[in-house]
């Protein structure tokens, strides 16, 4: 009898754990609001050369929704890390551009500088020189987005 | 008694024939639709124009809001001076990814004023691409008309 | 005998009913006959400036063939001009030619091209032969849908 109860408790606990880990509840699947255990993130390096007052963008597809974060990891003019502010942003591909809805002028650093909600669909990260560069710059932007 | 039974069976048979006729009539009746549930397709037309370099590839992103036909018409390929050319170039459709437009369908075509490519797409974000297939010896100007629901 | 008569009467009624029902089946709404597809003919007469270009737009409402004839040019049979057809840019900045020919005036169409429904433009341009503004006439025939 005691053994039966133990087995039931154990099974229940296991079931609850499985439900919790899989993001389920009595109310149905839960929708994570950002990257996490239940919503793995993908980090994509977006690198290239930014001309003076130029624009580059990178498109990516989100299938589950969540928060996307951008980090200008590095920007160099003539091989030297630049102190110039460069604008990065999140948006949607439209026409020949990335129509950004969330932008910020930043210097390169190690922490995410721009973040925003990205629903299921195609999005883009954009980088452009607002006029601060004195020569073309190489750059690396990390895009961390939900799958 | 026997005649009465025969009459009963005959009546049943005739009634059945009437019913069958009526039933077959129903099968030929056109189904009725609730017209309010049918959303007519509304099309948007965009012109994608630019300068295509040798070995280059350019794309234009669109948002399809209703499932339906998306057509690409490569209307013009011109010299930088504006003279019309008949040089075939590549056109295609895909989903924007990375810094490009990976094409899921493509073809090589000379310019014309009738759509060269029509594909049915579900709602979503797509891209229309123009690219050099190796025919260009210098940059050309192009104009593509994109029509989508 | 009476039973046989009854049976005959019933059979007659049943057959008649069947016929009526069957006739009802075939009773369709008379088809409406759409107006036949046709073409629009436009005679376009204006002047061509030295070194210049003159354009006008037209709209087709069905698939078909557009036919363009440069009928006269400065009352000359030897003077040549450029004749083209294409699409107008959305910003109204011009006519992007899809096909063009260099031609003298004549009575036979110098340009014929398949078109989809949409907006198009025709252009006459100086090839460098004009020494003064020249009048010209173009006959434009294009497909339109019946009403």
Short mmCIF file of C-alpha atoms in Angstrom, two decimals:
data_model
loop_
_atom_site.label_atom_id
_atom_site.label_comp_id
_atom_site.label_asym_id
_atom_site.label_seq_id
_atom_site.Cartn_x
_atom_site.Cartn_y
_atom_site.Cartn_z
CA UNK A 1 0.00 0.00 0.00
CA UNK A 2 2.72 2.46 0.96
CA UNK A 3 4.65 1.39 -2.11
CA UNK A 4 1.58 2.08 -4.32
CA UNK A 5 1.21 5.58 -2.89
CA UNK A 6 4.90 6.23 -3.42
CA UNK A 7 4.66 5.14 -7.02
CA UNK A 8 1.62 7.39 -7.57
CA UNK A 9 3.35 10.38 -5.98
CA UNK A 10 6.43 9.72 -8.03
CA UNK A 11 4.43 9.44 -11.25
CA UNK A 12 2.48 12.60 -10.47
CA UNK A 13 5.65 14.51 -9.73
CA UNK A 14 7.20 13.27 -12.94
CA UNK A 15 4.11 14.23 -14.91
CA UNK A 16 4.02 17.70 -13.36
CA UNK A 17 7.69 18.17 -14.12
CA UNK A 18 7.18 17.14 -17.71
CA UNK A 19 4.22 19.49 -18.02
CA UNK A 20 6.15 22.33 -16.45
CA UNK A 21 9.19 21.82 -18.64
CA UNK A 22 7.11 21.54 -21.77
CA UNK A 23 5.42 24.81 -20.96
CA UNK A 24 1.98 23.30 -20.48
CA UNK A 25 -0.63 24.17 -17.94
CA UNK A 26 -4.22 23.29 -17.29
CA UNK A 27 -5.09 26.30 -19.39
CA UNK A 28 -3.12 25.00 -22.35
CA UNK A 29 0.27 25.89 -23.77
CA UNK A 30 1.85 28.98 -22.38
CA UNK A 31 3.44 31.56 -24.61
CA UNK A 32 6.89 32.56 -23.49
CA UNK A 33 7.52 36.28 -23.70
CA UNK A 34 11.20 36.03 -24.45
CA UNK A 35 14.01 33.65 -25.19
CA UNK A 36 14.25 30.98 -22.55
CA UNK A 37 14.33 27.26 -21.99
CA UNK A 38 11.03 26.83 -23.82
CA UNK A 39 11.90 29.18 -26.62
CA UNK A 40 15.48 28.64 -27.74
CA UNK A 41 17.28 31.60 -29.17
CA UNK A 42 19.38 31.66 -32.25
CA UNK A 43 22.35 33.98 -32.46
CA UNK A 44 23.24 35.12 -35.93
CA UNK A 45 26.35 37.17 -36.68
CA UNK A 46 25.67 39.99 -39.09
CA UNK A 47 28.91 41.40 -40.39
CA UNK A 48 29.96 43.52 -43.31
CA UNK A 49 31.26 46.88 -44.37
CA UNK A 50 29.28 50.03 -43.79
CA UNK A 51 29.95 52.81 -46.29
CA UNK A 52 29.85 56.45 -45.26
CA UNK A 53 26.19 57.25 -44.56
CA UNK A 54 25.45 53.76 -45.83
CA UNK A 55 22.88 51.18 -44.79
CA UNK A 56 23.03 47.39 -44.47
CA UNK A 57 20.36 45.03 -43.25
CA UNK A 58 19.91 41.37 -42.42
CA UNK A 59 16.63 39.44 -42.58
CA UNK A 60 15.67 36.57 -40.30
CA UNK A 61 12.59 34.46 -39.70
CA UNK A 62 10.98 33.98 -36.31
CA UNK A 63 8.65 31.00 -35.99
CA UNK A 64 7.63 31.15 -32.34
CA UNK A 65 7.70 34.81 -31.31
CA UNK A 66 9.58 36.44 -28.47
CA UNK A 67 12.16 39.11 -27.84
CA UNK A 68 15.01 39.81 -30.22
CA UNK A 69 18.17 41.54 -29.03
CA UNK A 70 20.85 43.32 -31.06
CA UNK A 71 24.41 43.93 -29.99
CA UNK A 72 26.90 45.99 -31.95
CA UNK A 73 29.83 43.82 -30.99
CA UNK A 74 32.44 45.63 -33.00
CA UNK A 75 32.85 48.48 -35.43
CA UNK A 76 36.20 49.48 -36.86
CA UNK A 77 37.35 52.34 -39.04
CA UNK A 78 40.70 51.66 -40.71
CA UNK A 79 41.12 48.63 -38.48
CA UNK A 80 40.68 50.59 -35.26
CA UNK A 81 37.59 50.34 -33.06
CA UNK A 82 35.61 53.49 -33.69
CA UNK A 83 34.15 55.79 -31.07
CA UNK A 84 31.58 57.04 -33.55
CA UNK A 85 27.94 56.43 -32.80
CA UNK A 86 26.38 54.03 -35.28
CA UNK A 87 22.66 53.36 -35.49
CA UNK A 88 21.26 49.85 -35.20
CA UNK A 89 17.62 48.83 -35.21
CA UNK A 90 14.94 46.22 -35.62
CA UNK A 91 12.29 46.27 -38.26
CA UNK A 92 10.62 44.51 -41.16
CA UNK A 93 11.83 44.10 -44.77
CA UNK A 94 9.83 46.41 -47.05
CA UNK A 95 10.74 47.18 -50.62
CA UNK A 96 14.49 47.53 -50.91
CA UNK A 97 14.91 48.48 -47.25
CA UNK A 98 14.52 47.37 -43.66
CA UNK A 99 11.76 49.53 -42.24
CA UNK A 100 13.00 49.97 -38.68
CA UNK A 101 10.61 50.63 -35.84
CA UNK A 102 13.10 50.45 -33.00
CA UNK A 103 16.49 52.13 -33.46
CA UNK A 104 19.30 53.39 -31.27
CA UNK A 105 22.66 55.03 -31.95
CA UNK A 106 25.35 53.14 -30.05
CA UNK A 107 29.04 52.42 -29.72
CA UNK A 108 30.25 48.87 -29.89
CA UNK A 109 29.96 46.92 -26.65
CA UNK A 110 29.36 43.55 -25.15
CA UNK A 111 25.77 43.93 -24.01
CA UNK A 112 22.56 43.95 -26.00
CA UNK A 113 21.72 47.52 -26.93
CA UNK A 114 18.45 47.17 -28.79
CA UNK A 115 15.68 44.76 -27.96
CA UNK A 116 12.13 44.43 -29.07
CA UNK A 117 9.27 42.00 -29.49
CA UNK A 118 9.34 39.98 -32.68
CA UNK A 119 6.28 37.98 -33.55
CA UNK A 120 6.08 35.08 -35.95
CA UNK A 121 7.30 36.25 -39.34
CA UNK A 122 10.19 37.82 -41.17
CA UNK A 123 12.11 40.61 -39.45
CA UNK A 124 15.33 42.47 -40.09
CA UNK A 125 18.21 44.07 -38.26
CA UNK A 126 19.55 47.25 -39.78
CA UNK A 127 22.74 49.20 -39.29
CA UNK A 128 23.41 52.61 -40.74
CA UNK A 129 25.76 55.50 -40.42
CA UNK A 130 23.84 58.63 -39.39
CA UNK A 131 26.83 60.70 -40.54
CA UNK A 132 29.33 60.08 -37.77
CA UNK A 133 31.82 57.89 -39.61
CA UNK A 134 34.86 59.43 -41.24
CA UNK A 135 35.58 56.37 -43.35
CA UNK A 136 33.80 53.13 -44.16
CA UNK A 137 33.62 50.77 -41.21
CA UNK A 138 33.63 47.04 -40.77
CA UNK A 139 31.06 45.86 -38.26
CA UNK A 140 29.71 42.86 -36.40
CA UNK A 141 26.19 42.84 -35.00
CA UNK A 142 24.94 39.83 -33.08
CA UNK A 143 21.26 39.13 -33.59
CA UNK A 144 19.76 36.99 -30.83
CA UNK A 145 16.25 36.04 -31.85
CA UNK A 146 13.76 33.36 -30.84
CA UNK A 147 13.44 30.42 -33.20
CA UNK B 1 -55.18 -9.93 -53.48
CA UNK B 2 -52.42 -10.67 -55.90
CA UNK B 3 -53.42 -7.71 -58.09
CA UNK B 4 -53.61 -5.52 -55.00
CA UNK B 5 -50.05 -6.52 -54.05
CA UNK B 6 -48.86 -5.80 -57.56
CA UNK B 7 -50.49 -2.37 -57.44
CA UNK B 8 -48.80 -1.62 -54.12
CA UNK B 9 -45.40 -2.60 -55.45
CA UNK B 10 -45.99 -0.60 -58.61
CA UNK B 11 -46.96 2.48 -56.59
CA UNK B 12 -43.85 2.11 -54.51
CA UNK B 13 -41.74 1.85 -57.65
CA UNK B 14 -43.28 4.92 -59.22
CA UNK B 15 -42.99 6.91 -56.03
CA UNK B 16 -39.37 5.86 -55.84
CA UNK B 17 -38.80 7.08 -59.37
CA UNK B 18 -40.28 10.47 -58.51
CA UNK B 19 -38.20 10.68 -55.37
CA UNK B 20 -35.07 9.65 -57.22
CA UNK B 21 -35.72 12.24 -59.89
CA UNK B 22 -36.20 14.85 -57.22
CA UNK B 23 -33.08 13.73 -55.43
CA UNK B 24 -31.00 13.84 -58.58
CA UNK B 25 -32.34 17.31 -59.18
CA UNK B 26 -30.96 18.39 -55.85
CA UNK B 27 -27.54 17.14 -56.83
CA UNK B 28 -27.53 19.45 -59.82
CA UNK B 29 -28.62 22.46 -57.87
CA UNK B 30 -25.77 24.92 -57.56
CA UNK B 31 -24.54 25.18 -54.00
CA UNK B 32 -25.43 28.37 -52.31
CA UNK B 33 -22.69 30.48 -50.74
CA UNK B 34 -22.78 33.11 -48.15
CA UNK B 35 -21.27 35.89 -50.24
CA UNK B 36 -20.38 37.84 -47.13
CA UNK B 37 -17.83 35.13 -46.31
CA UNK B 38 -15.97 35.49 -49.61
CA UNK B 39 -13.21 38.07 -49.43
CA UNK B 40 -12.38 39.41 -52.87
CA UNK B 41 -8.68 39.63 -53.61
CA UNK B 42 -7.35 43.14 -53.57
CA UNK B 43 -4.10 43.54 -55.47
CA UNK B 44 -1.22 45.88 -54.85
CA UNK B 45 1.22 46.80 -57.58
CA UNK B 46 4.76 47.96 -56.84
CA UNK B 47 7.49 48.95 -59.26
CA UNK B 48 10.95 47.73 -58.38
CA UNK B 49 13.55 49.65 -60.35
CA UNK B 50 17.28 49.99 -59.98
CA UNK B 51 20.71 49.37 -61.41
CA UNK B 52 21.84 45.76 -61.67
CA UNK B 53 25.61 45.29 -61.65
CA UNK B 54 27.46 42.52 -63.45
CA UNK B 55 26.97 39.30 -61.47
CA UNK B 56 24.76 41.25 -59.10
CA UNK B 57 21.51 40.41 -57.39
CA UNK B 58 18.91 42.78 -55.97
CA UNK B 59 15.64 42.13 -54.22
CA UNK B 60 12.44 43.82 -53.13
CA UNK B 61 10.42 42.74 -50.10
CA UNK B 62 6.63 42.55 -50.13
CA UNK B 63 3.98 41.54 -47.63
CA UNK B 64 1.29 39.26 -49.02
CA UNK B 65 -1.86 39.66 -46.94
CA UNK B 66 -4.14 37.17 -48.70
CA UNK B 67 -3.42 33.84 -50.30
CA UNK B 68 -3.33 34.37 -54.04
CA UNK B 69 -1.32 34.87 -57.19
CA UNK B 70 1.85 36.95 -57.08
CA UNK B 71 3.12 37.96 -60.49
CA UNK B 72 6.46 39.35 -61.57
CA UNK B 73 6.78 41.28 -64.78
CA UNK B 74 10.31 42.20 -65.75
CA UNK B 75 9.20 45.19 -67.79
CA UNK B 76 12.49 46.72 -68.82
CA UNK B 77 16.22 46.17 -69.04
CA UNK B 78 18.08 49.22 -70.27
CA UNK B 79 21.52 50.61 -70.80
CA UNK B 80 22.49 53.28 -68.29
CA UNK B 81 21.66 55.73 -71.08
CA UNK B 82 18.08 54.47 -71.27
CA UNK B 83 18.13 52.37 -74.46
CA UNK B 84 15.85 49.34 -74.19
CA UNK B 85 17.61 45.96 -74.22
CA UNK B 86 16.27 42.46 -74.71
CA UNK B 87 18.99 40.85 -72.58
CA UNK B 88 17.61 37.99 -70.47
CA UNK B 89 18.17 38.25 -66.72
CA UNK B 90 17.08 36.11 -63.81
CA UNK B 91 13.95 36.79 -61.80
CA UNK B 92 12.69 34.89 -58.80
CA UNK B 93 10.69 34.72 -55.61
CA UNK B 94 11.79 33.75 -52.11
CA UNK B 95 11.80 34.77 -48.47
CA UNK B 96 14.28 37.42 -47.29
CA UNK B 97 17.06 35.79 -45.27
CA UNK B 98 20.40 37.18 -44.20
CA UNK B 99 21.54 39.88 -46.58
CA UNK B 100 19.81 38.35 -49.59
CA UNK B 101 16.76 36.73 -51.07
CA UNK B 102 17.22 32.96 -51.42
CA UNK B 103 14.99 32.07 -54.31
CA UNK B 104 12.51 29.21 -54.14
CA UNK B 105 11.40 29.74 -57.74
CA UNK B 106 13.29 31.45 -60.49
CA UNK B 107 13.67 31.70 -64.21
CA UNK B 108 15.64 33.53 -66.86
CA UNK B 109 13.68 35.88 -69.07
CA UNK B 110 13.97 38.83 -71.41
CA UNK B 111 11.92 41.88 -70.50
CA UNK B 112 8.32 42.17 -71.64
CA UNK B 113 4.97 43.64 -70.70
CA UNK B 114 3.25 40.37 -69.79
CA UNK B 115 4.06 38.73 -66.45
CA UNK B 116 6.83 36.18 -66.87
CA UNK B 117 6.28 34.49 -63.49
CA UNK B 118 3.16 33.89 -61.42
CA UNK B 119 3.17 31.93 -58.17
CA UNK B 120 0.49 31.37 -55.57
CA UNK B 121 1.65 32.41 -52.11
CA UNK B 122 0.21 32.32 -48.62
CA UNK B 123 0.15 35.44 -46.47
CA UNK B 124 3.62 36.42 -45.31
CA UNK B 125 6.75 38.35 -46.21
CA UNK B 126 8.45 37.48 -49.48
CA UNK B 127 11.02 38.94 -51.80
CA UNK B 128 11.21 39.36 -55.55
CA UNK B 129 14.71 39.17 -56.96
CA UNK B 130 16.45 40.31 -60.13
CA UNK B 131 19.88 38.91 -60.85
CA UNK B 132 22.49 38.57 -63.54
CA UNK B 133 22.74 35.05 -64.93
CA UNK B 134 26.01 35.88 -66.69
CA UNK B 135 24.66 37.83 -69.66
CA UNK B 136 25.66 41.28 -68.52
CA UNK B 137 28.86 42.96 -69.63
CA UNK B 138 28.04 46.14 -67.75
CA UNK B 139 25.50 47.43 -65.28
CA UNK B 140 21.95 47.77 -66.60
CA UNK B 141 18.91 49.59 -65.37
CA UNK B 142 15.80 47.50 -64.88
CA UNK B 143 12.17 47.90 -63.90
CA UNK B 144 10.00 45.11 -62.53
CA UNK B 145 6.29 45.32 -61.80
CA UNK B 146 5.23 43.19 -58.82
CA UNK B 147 1.53 42.50 -58.30
CA UNK B 148 0.36 40.73 -55.16
CA UNK B 149 -2.76 40.29 -53.01
CA UNK C 1 -60.31 -3.61 -63.45
CA UNK C 2 -60.82 -0.65 -61.17
CA UNK C 3 -57.49 -1.41 -59.54
CA UNK C 4 -55.82 -1.48 -62.94
CA UNK C 5 -57.40 1.90 -63.82
CA UNK C 6 -56.27 3.34 -60.54
CA UNK C 7 -52.81 2.01 -61.15
CA UNK C 8 -52.76 3.55 -64.63
CA UNK C 9 -53.97 6.89 -63.28
CA UNK C 10 -51.39 6.85 -60.53
CA UNK C 11 -48.67 5.93 -63.00
CA UNK C 12 -49.67 8.80 -65.26
CA UNK C 13 -49.60 11.28 -62.41
CA UNK C 14 -46.27 9.96 -61.24
CA UNK C 15 -44.74 10.19 -64.69
CA UNK C 16 -46.09 13.71 -65.12
CA UNK C 17 -44.70 14.69 -61.74
CA UNK C 18 -41.34 13.23 -62.69
CA UNK C 19 -41.40 15.17 -65.94
CA UNK C 20 -42.27 18.40 -64.15
CA UNK C 21 -39.48 17.85 -61.65
CA UNK C 22 -37.08 16.96 -64.43
CA UNK C 23 -38.07 20.04 -66.41
CA UNK C 24 -37.53 22.08 -63.28
CA UNK C 25 -34.02 20.66 -63.13
CA UNK C 26 -33.18 21.92 -66.57
CA UNK C 27 -34.66 25.30 -65.99
CA UNK C 28 -31.51 27.39 -65.76
CA UNK C 29 -31.20 31.10 -65.56
CA UNK C 30 -30.57 32.34 -69.08
CA UNK C 31 -26.84 33.05 -69.39
CA UNK C 32 -25.86 36.65 -69.66
CA UNK C 33 -23.66 37.36 -72.62
CA UNK C 34 -20.72 39.56 -71.71
CA UNK C 35 -19.79 42.24 -74.13
CA UNK C 36 -17.00 41.01 -76.38
CA UNK C 37 -13.46 42.09 -75.62
CA UNK C 38 -12.40 44.91 -77.82
CA UNK C 39 -9.60 47.36 -78.44
CA UNK C 40 -9.22 51.05 -77.96
CA UNK C 41 -7.71 53.16 -80.72
CA UNK C 42 -6.11 56.45 -79.82
CA UNK C 43 -4.52 58.89 -82.19
CA UNK C 44 -1.88 60.88 -80.40
CA UNK C 45 -0.57 63.99 -82.04
CA UNK C 46 1.86 66.43 -80.48
CA UNK C 47 5.32 67.90 -80.93
CA UNK C 48 8.74 66.44 -80.33
CA UNK C 49 11.39 68.85 -79.11
CA UNK C 50 14.94 68.81 -80.42
CA UNK C 51 16.82 66.22 -78.37
CA UNK C 52 13.66 65.58 -76.42
CA UNK C 53 11.11 62.88 -75.76
CA UNK C 54 7.32 62.92 -75.61
CA UNK C 55 5.33 60.32 -73.66
CA UNK C 56 1.76 59.49 -72.90
CA UNK C 57 0.24 56.74 -70.79
CA UNK C 58 -2.56 54.30 -71.49
CA UNK C 59 -4.35 51.63 -69.53
CA UNK C 60 -5.19 48.13 -70.69
CA UNK C 61 -7.90 46.17 -68.90
CA UNK C 62 -7.25 42.74 -70.33
CA UNK C 63 -4.44 40.66 -71.74
CA UNK C 64 -3.80 41.24 -75.42
CA UNK C 65 -1.54 42.92 -77.92
CA UNK C 66 -0.67 46.56 -78.07
CA UNK C 67 0.09 47.95 -81.49
CA UNK C 68 1.90 51.23 -82.05
CA UNK C 69 2.30 53.02 -85.36
CA UNK C 70 4.30 56.20 -85.90
CA UNK C 71 2.09 57.47 -88.71
CA UNK C 72 3.76 60.78 -89.40
CA UNK C 73 6.82 62.68 -88.32
CA UNK C 74 7.35 66.26 -89.52
CA UNK C 75 5.69 65.29 -92.81
CA UNK C 76 8.89 63.44 -93.67
CA UNK C 77 9.31 59.94 -95.01
CA UNK C 78 13.02 59.78 -94.24
CA UNK C 79 13.33 61.36 -90.82
CA UNK C 80 13.82 58.76 -88.11
CA UNK C 81 12.80 58.83 -84.47
CA UNK C 82 12.78 56.47 -81.55
CA UNK C 83 9.48 54.80 -80.71
CA UNK C 84 9.07 52.81 -77.53
CA UNK C 85 6.61 51.27 -75.11
CA UNK C 86 7.09 50.60 -71.41
CA UNK C 87 5.80 51.31 -67.94
CA UNK C 88 5.42 54.64 -66.19
CA UNK C 89 7.36 54.95 -62.96
CA UNK C 90 5.19 55.30 -59.90
CA UNK C 91 6.61 58.68 -58.99
CA UNK C 92 5.69 60.08 -62.39
CA UNK C 93 9.33 60.60 -63.27
CA UNK C 94 9.14 59.02 -66.68
CA UNK C 95 8.46 56.14 -69.00
CA UNK C 96 10.80 53.15 -68.68
CA UNK C 97 10.92 51.54 -72.09
CA UNK C 98 10.57 47.80 -72.48
CA UNK C 99 10.90 47.75 -76.26
CA UNK C 100 11.97 50.44 -78.67
CA UNK C 101 12.70 50.81 -82.36
CA UNK C 102 14.28 53.48 -84.50
CA UNK C 103 11.89 54.10 -87.37
CA UNK C 104 10.54 56.39 -90.05
CA UNK C 105 6.84 57.16 -90.16
CA UNK C 106 4.66 54.60 -91.89
CA UNK C 107 1.26 52.99 -91.98
CA UNK C 108 2.31 49.61 -90.60
CA UNK C 109 2.72 49.13 -86.86
CA UNK C 110 6.38 49.43 -85.94
CA UNK C 111 5.85 47.94 -82.47
CA UNK C 112 3.58 45.11 -81.38
CA UNK C 113 3.79 43.59 -77.92
CA UNK C 114 1.78 41.34 -75.62
CA UNK C 115 0.60 43.09 -72.48
CA UNK C 116 -1.15 42.25 -69.23
CA UNK C 117 -3.82 44.51 -67.78
CA UNK C 118 -2.18 47.59 -66.32
CA UNK C 119 -0.75 51.02 -66.95
CA UNK C 120 1.73 51.54 -69.75
CA UNK C 121 3.31 54.36 -71.66
CA UNK C 122 4.38 55.06 -75.20
CA UNK C 123 7.24 57.37 -76.04
CA UNK C 124 8.62 59.09 -79.12
CA UNK C 125 12.14 60.44 -78.81
CA UNK C 126 14.63 62.30 -80.93
CA UNK C 127 17.59 60.28 -82.15
CA UNK C 128 19.56 63.45 -82.77
CA UNK C 129 18.22 64.10 -86.25
CA UNK C 130 15.86 66.94 -85.43
CA UNK C 131 17.02 70.47 -86.09
CA UNK C 132 13.75 71.96 -84.97
CA UNK C 133 10.65 70.76 -83.12
CA UNK C 134 8.67 68.27 -85.17
CA UNK C 135 5.04 67.33 -85.07
CA UNK C 136 4.17 63.66 -85.09
CA UNK C 137 1.16 61.37 -84.96
CA UNK C 138 1.06 57.96 -83.32
CA UNK C 139 -1.78 55.48 -83.64
CA UNK C 140 -2.09 53.45 -80.48
CA UNK C 141 -4.30 50.35 -80.38
CA UNK C 142 -4.58 48.45 -77.12
CA UNK C 143 -6.83 45.80 -75.54
CA UNK C 144 -9.72 46.69 -73.28
CA UNK C 145 -12.30 44.40 -71.72
CA UNK C 146 -15.93 44.42 -72.75
CA UNK C 147 -18.35 45.96 -70.25
#
